[in-house]
Amino acid sequence: MGFLCNNHQISRITMPEVSEQEYNQQRLQQVNEALGSGMFVYVRKLLQHMPAYDLALILESSTAKSRPVLWQLIDPDFHGEVLEELNEEVRKGILKSMRPEKLAAVAEGMDVDDLAEVLRTLPDSIFKEVLNSMDSQDRSRVETALSYEEDTAGGIMNTDTITLRPDVSVDVVLRYLRLKGDLPEATDSFYVVDRNNLFIGAVSLAAIVTAKAEVIVSSLINADVEAVQADMDEQDVAQLFERHDWFSAPVVDEAGHLLGRITIDDVIDIIRENAEHSMMSMAGLDDEADTFAPVIKSTKQRSLWLGVNLITALMAVAVTSMFEGIFEQLAILAVLNTLVPSMGGVAGSQTLTLVIRGMALGHVGDSNARALLTKEVAVGFLNGIIWAALIATVVAIWKQDLMLGGVIAFAMLMNMTAAGLAGVSIPLILKRLNIDPALAGSVIITTVTDVVGIFAFLGTATIMLT
């Protein structure tokens, strides 16, 4: 076991054989067993010693029935931090049980960007009540963040920044910082603005604390610091952070007025959310889907995509039904009929995944799409030759029929080539149509490879074997 229980506390023994995942599961089991036994005081004390991220993990890993109880047992002083860590679906369930005045109290300790994200999930009526329950300063900060689209730099920025005038000395800055007492979280730079709040540049924290007291701030300014426009897409922001190895970045409006800043923790959230979105969208699921959502809710969420898949599957069935006659003459075709579409589907999915990843990273665009298309068609054709030769040899030896082997080889070659072509062109076309390639691409590529594979195999068989 990786735990010691003493005076209702829980701690972890550092043991190399216990992974982080195993540790989390053991801790969750301990909490669930205590809840099942009605040991609420014990659970409360267990939860008191967990950081916000771990508390959110416990909530997300628990059933919908257990979450309200666990939420009540968590120290209210940590409610804001825990809400920041929860995924959207679980957060919605928690927020439904909270009164507006309680939400306003929780909001006081939250960063503006996180608070804006939380408030966006509320119904309009409750949202207005929460805003009205806030003091004027908090309300103003939140309204500023909410004035920008959710997936833009303005939507994820934090307005809690320290600004400096270019004509003050380091001594004045240091005395101000001592008077202030603490710095905003993840502060690595101070932003220099003029009297109209126009962004001039940045001064690193290291430069301030190491400079002589009489040095003027203007002499320490790094004018090369690039400000981020408030309407910039969050994915573009993440790419800038990756390219320049930023720890934070200022956010400005169209006129150049400083609005706030984005820090690396916000960018990490963007990267993680994009990865989850791509993975979940491949299966037609929301990236904020709740693992332990109620049965009826989960069924409704998945039914739409299953319906879409059914329609595309019926298209493949319709193509197959066009060749019912040849099935009656050659039963072996029914056995081999799934082989070509299956191989094409896998090849197409490989190309599709590669292209979607390249698009997300900014590697693929109009300037190099043709080169990528040529390359992937060539890869598909070469793979088609390799696997066509292999499967043709197997079938010819198995059934002692060279013609049958040739038919399936030709179909395999055609479908693998089509898979490469479709794997590149489909996501590019979907992007032009403003449709998420990760969401719709997998269904379309499967349909294309199924239809082409079946038609190529059975069509060729009809011509050559009858």
Coordinates of C-alpha atoms in Angstrom, one line a residue:
M1 CA 0.0 0.0 0.0
G2 CA 1.1 3.5 -0.7
F3 CA -0.7 5.1 2.3
L4 CA -0.3 5.8 6.0
C5 CA -3.4 6.8 8.0
N6 CA -2.8 8.7 11.2
N7 CA -5.1 11.1 12.9
H8 CA -7.4 11.0 9.9
Q9 CA -4.7 12.2 7.6
I10 CA -3.5 10.7 4.4
S11 CA 0.0 10.8 3.0
R12 CA 1.9 9.1 0.3
I13 CA 4.9 6.9 0.8
T14 CA 7.4 7.4 -2.0
M15 CA 7.6 3.9 -3.5
P16 CA 8.9 3.3 -7.0
E17 CA 6.5 0.5 -7.6
V18 CA 3.4 2.7 -7.1
S19 CA 2.7 4.8 -10.1
E20 CA 0.8 8.1 -9.9
Q21 CA -2.2 6.5 -11.5
E22 CA -2.2 3.6 -9.0
Y23 CA -1.8 6.1 -6.1
N24 CA -4.8 8.2 -7.4
Q25 CA -7.0 5.0 -7.6
Q26 CA -6.0 3.9 -4.1
R27 CA -6.8 7.3 -2.7
L28 CA -10.2 7.4 -4.6
Q29 CA -11.0 3.9 -3.3
Q30 CA -10.2 5.1 0.3
V31 CA -12.5 8.1 -0.1
N32 CA -15.3 6.0 -1.6
E33 CA -15.1 3.4 1.1
A34 CA -15.3 6.1 3.8
L35 CA -18.3 7.7 2.1
G36 CA -20.1 4.4 1.8
S37 CA -19.6 3.8 5.5
G38 CA -20.9 7.3 6.4
M39 CA -17.6 8.5 7.7
F40 CA -18.1 12.1 6.5
V41 CA -15.9 13.7 9.1
Y42 CA -13.1 11.4 8.2
V43 CA -13.6 12.2 4.5
R44 CA -13.6 15.9 5.2
K45 CA -10.2 15.6 6.9
L46 CA -8.8 13.5 4.1
L47 CA -9.8 16.1 1.5
Q48 CA -8.3 18.9 3.6
H49 CA -4.8 17.7 2.8
M50 CA -5.3 17.5 -1.0
P51 CA -4.3 20.3 -3.5
A52 CA -7.0 21.7 -5.7
Y53 CA -6.0 19.6 -8.7
D54 CA -6.3 16.4 -6.7
L55 CA -9.7 17.4 -5.4
A56 CA -10.9 18.0 -8.9
L57 CA -9.6 14.6 -9.9
I58 CA -11.5 13.0 -7.1
L59 CA -14.7 14.7 -8.2
E60 CA -14.3 13.8 -11.8
S61 CA -13.5 10.2 -10.9
S62 CA -16.6 9.9 -8.7
T63 CA -20.2 9.1 -9.7
A64 CA -22.7 11.9 -10.3
K65 CA -24.5 10.8 -7.1
S66 CA -21.4 11.2 -4.9
R67 CA -20.2 14.5 -6.2
P68 CA -22.7 16.8 -4.3
V69 CA -21.7 15.1 -1.0
L70 CA -17.9 15.4 -1.8
W71 CA -18.4 19.1 -2.8
Q72 CA -20.0 19.9 0.6
L73 CA -17.1 18.2 2.4
I74 CA -14.4 20.2 0.6
D75 CA -13.2 23.3 2.5
P76 CA -15.2 26.3 1.0
D77 CA -12.0 28.3 0.9
F78 CA -10.8 25.9 -1.9
H79 CA -14.0 25.9 -3.9
G80 CA -12.7 28.5 -6.4
E81 CA -9.5 26.7 -7.0
V82 CA -11.3 23.4 -7.5
L83 CA -13.8 24.9 -9.9
E84 CA -10.8 26.2 -12.0
E85 CA -9.5 22.6 -12.4
L86 CA -12.8 20.8 -13.2
N87 CA -13.8 20.0 -16.7
E88 CA -16.8 21.9 -18.0
E89 CA -19.4 19.1 -17.7
V90 CA -18.6 18.3 -14.1
R91 CA -18.4 22.0 -13.3
K92 CA -21.9 22.6 -14.6
G93 CA -23.2 19.9 -12.3
I94 CA -21.5 21.5 -9.3
L95 CA -22.6 25.0 -10.2
K96 CA -26.3 24.0 -10.5
S97 CA -26.3 23.3 -6.7
M98 CA -24.7 26.6 -5.7
R99 CA -26.6 29.8 -4.9
P100 CA -25.6 33.0 -6.8
E101 CA -24.4 34.7 -3.6
K102 CA -22.2 31.7 -2.8
L103 CA -20.8 31.8 -6.3
A104 CA -20.0 35.4 -5.9
A105 CA -18.1 34.7 -2.7
V106 CA -16.2 31.9 -4.4
A107 CA -15.3 34.2 -7.3
E108 CA -13.4 36.6 -5.1
G109 CA -10.3 34.5 -5.0
M110 CA -10.3 33.3 -8.6
D111 CA -8.2 34.6 -11.5
V112 CA -10.2 36.7 -13.9
D113 CA -9.7 34.3 -16.9
D114 CA -10.7 31.3 -14.9
L115 CA -13.7 33.1 -13.4
A116 CA -14.8 34.2 -16.9
E117 CA -14.6 30.6 -18.1
V118 CA -16.8 29.5 -15.1
L119 CA -19.4 32.2 -15.6
R120 CA -19.7 31.3 -19.3
T121 CA -21.1 27.9 -18.4
L122 CA -24.0 29.4 -16.3
P123 CA -27.5 30.1 -17.5
D124 CA -28.2 33.8 -18.3
S125 CA -30.4 34.3 -15.3
I126 CA -27.9 32.9 -12.8
F127 CA -25.1 34.6 -14.6
K128 CA -26.7 38.0 -14.0
E129 CA -27.4 37.3 -10.4
V130 CA -23.8 36.3 -9.8
L131 CA -22.5 39.5 -11.5
N132 CA -24.9 41.6 -9.4
S133 CA -23.7 39.9 -6.2
M134 CA -20.1 41.0 -7.0
D135 CA -18.5 44.3 -5.9
S136 CA -17.9 46.9 -8.6
Q137 CA -14.2 46.2 -9.1
D138 CA -14.6 42.4 -9.6
R139 CA -17.6 43.0 -11.8
S140 CA -15.7 45.4 -14.0
R141 CA -12.7 43.0 -14.4
V142 CA -15.0 40.1 -15.3
E143 CA -17.0 42.1 -17.8
T144 CA -13.8 43.1 -19.5
A145 CA -12.8 39.5 -19.9
L146 CA -16.3 38.4 -21.0
S147 CA -16.3 41.1 -23.7
Y148 CA -13.9 39.0 -25.8
E149 CA -14.6 35.6 -27.4
E150 CA -13.9 32.6 -25.3
D151 CA -11.2 31.2 -27.6
T152 CA -9.2 34.4 -28.0
A153 CA -6.3 36.0 -26.2
G154 CA -8.7 38.5 -24.6
G155 CA -10.9 35.6 -23.4
I156 CA -8.0 33.8 -21.6
M157 CA -6.0 36.8 -20.3
N158 CA -5.7 37.8 -16.7
T159 CA -6.1 41.5 -15.9
D160 CA -4.0 41.3 -12.7
T161 CA -0.8 42.9 -13.9
I162 CA 1.8 45.4 -12.5
T163 CA 2.6 48.3 -14.8
L164 CA 5.4 50.8 -14.6
R165 CA 6.1 54.3 -15.9
P166 CA 9.3 54.6 -18.0
D167 CA 10.5 57.7 -16.1
V168 CA 10.6 56.3 -12.5
S169 CA 13.7 54.8 -10.9
V170 CA 14.3 51.3 -9.7
D171 CA 14.3 52.5 -6.1
V172 CA 10.7 53.8 -6.6
V173 CA 9.6 50.5 -8.1
L174 CA 11.1 48.4 -5.3
R175 CA 9.5 50.6 -2.6
Y176 CA 6.2 50.2 -4.4
L177 CA 6.6 46.4 -4.5
R178 CA 7.4 46.2 -0.8
L179 CA 4.4 48.3 0.0
K180 CA 2.2 46.1 -2.2
G181 CA 3.4 43.0 -0.3
D182 CA 3.0 40.3 -3.0
L183 CA 3.1 39.9 -6.8
P184 CA 0.5 38.4 -9.1
E185 CA 1.0 34.7 -9.6
A186 CA 3.6 33.7 -12.3
T187 CA 5.0 37.2 -12.6
D188 CA 8.3 37.3 -14.5
S189 CA 8.0 40.7 -16.1
F190 CA 6.5 44.1 -15.5
Y191 CA 4.9 46.0 -18.3
V192 CA 5.9 49.6 -19.1
V193 CA 3.1 51.9 -20.3
D194 CA 2.7 55.6 -20.8
R195 CA 0.2 57.9 -19.2
N196 CA -2.5 56.8 -21.7
N197 CA -1.8 53.1 -20.9
L198 CA -0.2 52.5 -24.2
F199 CA 2.2 49.5 -24.1
I200 CA 5.9 50.4 -24.5
G201 CA 7.7 47.3 -23.5
A202 CA 8.6 45.0 -20.7
V203 CA 11.1 44.9 -17.9
S204 CA 12.1 41.5 -16.4
L205 CA 11.7 40.9 -12.7
A206 CA 15.4 39.9 -12.7
A207 CA 16.4 43.2 -14.2
I208 CA 14.6 45.2 -11.5
V209 CA 16.0 43.3 -8.5
T210 CA 19.6 43.4 -9.8
A211 CA 19.8 47.0 -11.1
K212 CA 21.1 49.8 -9.1
A213 CA 18.5 51.9 -7.2
E214 CA 19.1 55.1 -9.2
V215 CA 18.6 53.4 -12.6
I216 CA 15.6 54.6 -14.6
V217 CA 13.1 52.0 -15.8
S218 CA 13.3 53.3 -19.4
S219 CA 16.9 52.1 -19.6
L220 CA 15.9 48.5 -18.7
I221 CA 13.0 48.2 -21.2
N222 CA 13.1 45.2 -23.5
A223 CA 11.3 46.8 -26.5
D224 CA 11.5 43.5 -28.5
V225 CA 8.8 42.0 -26.3
E226 CA 5.9 41.1 -28.7
A227 CA 2.4 42.1 -27.5
V228 CA -0.5 39.8 -28.3
Q229 CA -3.6 41.2 -29.9
A230 CA -6.7 40.6 -27.8
D231 CA -8.6 39.1 -30.7
M232 CA -5.9 36.6 -31.6
D233 CA -7.0 33.0 -31.7
E234 CA -5.8 31.0 -28.6
Q235 CA -4.1 28.4 -30.8
D236 CA -2.0 31.1 -32.4
V237 CA -1.1 32.3 -28.9
A238 CA 0.0 28.9 -28.0
Q239 CA 2.2 28.6 -31.1
L240 CA 3.8 32.0 -30.2
F241 CA 4.6 30.8 -26.7
E242 CA 6.1 27.6 -28.2
R243 CA 8.2 29.5 -30.8
H244 CA 9.6 32.1 -28.4
D245 CA 9.7 30.1 -25.2
W246 CA 7.7 32.8 -23.4
F247 CA 6.7 32.5 -19.8
S248 CA 4.1 35.3 -20.1
A249 CA 3.0 37.8 -22.7
P250 CA 1.2 41.2 -22.6
V251 CA -2.3 41.5 -24.3
V252 CA -3.2 44.8 -26.0
D253 CA -6.2 46.1 -27.9
E254 CA -6.2 47.4 -31.5
A255 CA -4.9 50.8 -30.4
G256 CA -2.1 49.3 -28.3
H257 CA -3.5 49.8 -24.9
L258 CA -2.4 47.2 -22.3
L259 CA -5.3 45.0 -21.3
G260 CA -3.7 42.2 -19.3
R261 CA -1.4 39.3 -19.7
I262 CA -1.3 35.6 -20.6
T263 CA 0.9 33.2 -18.6
I264 CA 2.3 29.8 -19.4
D265 CA -0.3 28.0 -17.3
D266 CA -3.0 29.3 -19.5
V267 CA -1.1 28.1 -22.6
I268 CA -0.6 24.6 -21.1
D269 CA -4.4 24.4 -20.6
I270 CA -4.9 25.3 -24.3
I271 CA -2.5 22.6 -25.4
R272 CA -4.1 20.0 -23.2
E273 CA -7.6 21.0 -24.3
N274 CA -6.6 20.8 -28.0
A275 CA -5.2 17.4 -27.5
E276 CA -8.3 16.2 -25.7
H277 CA -10.5 17.8 -28.4
S278 CA -8.7 16.0 -31.2
M279 CA -8.8 12.6 -29.4
M280 CA -12.4 12.8 -28.4
S281 CA -13.6 14.3 -31.7
M282 CA -12.3 11.3 -33.5
A283 CA -15.0 9.3 -31.7
G284 CA -17.6 12.0 -32.1
L285 CA -17.5 13.0 -28.4
D286 CA -17.3 16.3 -26.7
D287 CA -13.8 17.0 -25.3
E288 CA -15.5 18.0 -22.0
A289 CA -17.5 14.8 -21.8
D290 CA -18.0 13.6 -18.2
T291 CA -16.8 10.0 -17.8
F292 CA -19.3 9.3 -15.1
A293 CA -22.3 11.2 -16.6
P294 CA -25.8 9.7 -16.1
V295 CA -26.7 6.9 -18.4
I296 CA -29.5 8.8 -20.2
K297 CA -27.3 11.8 -20.8
S298 CA -24.4 9.8 -22.1
T299 CA -26.8 7.9 -24.4
K300 CA -28.2 11.1 -25.9
Q301 CA -24.7 12.5 -26.4
R302 CA -23.6 9.5 -28.4
S303 CA -26.8 8.7 -30.3
L304 CA -26.3 11.6 -32.8
W305 CA -22.9 10.4 -33.9
L306 CA -24.0 6.8 -34.0
G307 CA -26.8 7.9 -36.3
V308 CA -24.3 9.6 -38.6
N309 CA -22.2 6.5 -38.7
L310 CA -25.2 4.3 -39.5
I311 CA -26.0 6.5 -42.5
T312 CA -22.4 6.2 -43.8
A313 CA -22.4 2.4 -43.2
L314 CA -25.7 2.1 -45.2
M315 CA -23.9 3.8 -48.1
A316 CA -21.3 1.0 -48.1
V317 CA -24.1 -1.6 -47.8
A318 CA -25.8 0.0 -50.8
V319 CA -22.6 -0.4 -52.9
T320 CA -22.3 -4.0 -51.8
S321 CA -25.9 -4.7 -52.7
M322 CA -25.2 -3.8 -56.3
F323 CA -23.1 -6.9 -56.7
E324 CA -25.4 -9.5 -55.1
G325 CA -25.3 -11.6 -58.2
I326 CA -21.6 -12.3 -58.1
F327 CA -21.8 -13.3 -54.5
E328 CA -24.1 -16.1 -55.6
Q329 CA -21.6 -17.3 -58.1
L330 CA -18.4 -16.9 -56.0
A331 CA -19.0 -17.2 -52.2
I332 CA -15.3 -16.6 -51.5
L333 CA -15.9 -12.9 -52.5
A334 CA -18.1 -12.5 -49.4
V335 CA -15.3 -13.7 -47.2
L336 CA -12.7 -11.4 -48.8
N337 CA -14.9 -8.4 -49.2
T338 CA -14.1 -6.8 -45.8
L339 CA -10.3 -7.1 -46.3
V340 CA -9.8 -4.3 -48.8
P341 CA -12.0 -1.7 -47.1
S342 CA -10.4 -2.5 -43.7
M343 CA -6.8 -2.0 -45.0
G344 CA -7.8 1.2 -46.8
G345 CA -9.6 2.5 -43.6
V346 CA -6.4 2.0 -41.5
A347 CA -4.2 3.7 -44.1
G348 CA -6.6 6.6 -44.5
S349 CA -6.9 7.1 -40.7
Q350 CA -3.1 7.2 -40.5
T351 CA -2.9 9.9 -43.1
L352 CA -5.8 11.8 -41.7
T353 CA -4.3 11.9 -38.2
L354 CA -1.0 13.1 -39.6
V355 CA -2.6 15.9 -41.5
I356 CA -4.8 17.0 -38.7
R357 CA -1.9 17.1 -36.3
G358 CA 0.1 19.1 -38.9
M359 CA -2.8 21.6 -39.3
A360 CA -3.0 22.0 -35.6
L361 CA 0.7 22.7 -35.3
G362 CA 0.7 25.1 -38.3
H363 CA 2.8 22.8 -40.4
V364 CA 0.1 22.4 -43.1
G365 CA -1.5 25.1 -45.2
D366 CA -2.2 26.3 -48.7
S367 CA 1.5 26.9 -49.5
N368 CA 2.5 23.2 -49.0
A369 CA -0.8 21.3 -49.3
R370 CA 0.0 20.2 -52.9
A371 CA 3.4 18.8 -51.9
L372 CA 1.8 16.9 -49.0
L373 CA -0.9 15.5 -51.2
T374 CA 1.6 14.3 -53.8
K375 CA 3.7 12.7 -51.0
E376 CA 0.8 10.9 -49.3
V377 CA -0.6 9.6 -52.6
A378 CA 2.8 8.2 -53.4
V379 CA 3.0 6.6 -49.9
G380 CA -0.5 5.1 -50.5
F381 CA 0.5 3.8 -53.9
L382 CA 3.7 2.2 -52.6
N383 CA 1.9 0.7 -49.6
G384 CA -0.7 -0.5 -52.1
I385 CA 1.9 -2.3 -54.2
I386 CA 3.5 -4.0 -51.1
W387 CA 0.3 -5.2 -49.5
A388 CA -1.4 -6.0 -52.9
A389 CA 1.5 -8.3 -53.7
L390 CA 1.3 -10.0 -50.3
I391 CA -2.4 -10.5 -50.2
A392 CA -2.5 -11.6 -53.9
T393 CA 0.1 -14.3 -53.1
V394 CA -1.8 -15.5 -50.1
V395 CA -5.1 -15.7 -51.9
A396 CA -3.7 -17.3 -55.1
I397 CA -2.0 -20.0 -53.0
W398 CA -5.0 -20.5 -50.8
K399 CA -7.6 -20.8 -53.5
Q400 CA -5.3 -21.9 -56.3
D401 CA -6.7 -19.0 -58.4
L402 CA -4.3 -16.4 -59.9
M403 CA -7.1 -14.3 -61.3
L404 CA -8.7 -14.0 -57.9
G405 CA -5.4 -13.0 -56.5
G406 CA -5.0 -10.4 -59.2
V407 CA -8.5 -8.9 -58.6
I408 CA -7.9 -8.4 -54.9
A409 CA -4.4 -7.0 -55.6
F410 CA -5.8 -4.4 -58.0
A411 CA -8.5 -3.4 -55.5
M412 CA -6.0 -3.1 -52.7
L413 CA -3.8 -0.9 -54.8
M414 CA -6.7 1.4 -55.8
N415 CA -8.0 1.7 -52.3
M416 CA -4.7 2.4 -50.6
T417 CA -4.0 5.1 -53.1
A418 CA -7.4 6.6 -52.6
A419 CA -6.9 6.5 -48.9
G420 CA -3.7 8.6 -49.2
L421 CA -5.6 11.1 -51.5
A422 CA -8.6 11.3 -49.2
G423 CA -6.6 11.5 -46.0
V424 CA -5.0 14.8 -47.2
S425 CA -7.8 16.4 -49.1
I426 CA -10.7 15.7 -46.7
P427 CA -9.3 17.7 -43.7
L428 CA -8.2 20.5 -46.0
I429 CA -11.7 20.8 -47.6
L430 CA -13.4 20.6 -44.2
K431 CA -11.2 23.4 -42.9
R432 CA -12.2 25.6 -45.8
L433 CA -15.8 24.9 -45.0
N434 CA -15.2 25.8 -41.3
I435 CA -15.9 22.3 -40.2
D436 CA -13.7 20.7 -37.5
P437 CA -11.6 18.1 -39.4
A438 CA -11.1 16.1 -36.2
L439 CA -14.8 15.8 -35.7
A440 CA -16.0 14.9 -39.2
G441 CA -12.8 13.6 -40.9
S442 CA -12.8 10.1 -39.5
V443 CA -16.4 9.3 -40.6
I444 CA -15.8 10.6 -44.1
I445 CA -12.5 8.8 -44.6
T446 CA -14.1 5.6 -43.4
T447 CA -17.0 6.0 -45.9
V448 CA -14.6 6.8 -48.8
T449 CA -12.3 3.8 -48.2
D450 CA -15.3 1.5 -47.6
V451 CA -17.1 2.6 -50.8
V452 CA -13.9 2.7 -53.0
G453 CA -12.7 -0.6 -51.6
I454 CA -15.9 -2.5 -52.1
F455 CA -16.6 -1.0 -55.5
A456 CA -13.0 -1.7 -56.7
F457 CA -13.0 -5.2 -55.4
L458 CA -16.5 -6.4 -56.4
G459 CA -16.5 -4.3 -59.6
T460 CA -13.2 -5.8 -60.8
A461 CA -14.4 -9.3 -59.8
T462 CA -17.6 -8.8 -61.8
I463 CA -15.6 -7.9 -64.9
M464 CA -12.8 -10.4 -64.6
L465 CA -14.4 -13.5 -62.9
T466 CA -17.8 -13.7 -64.6

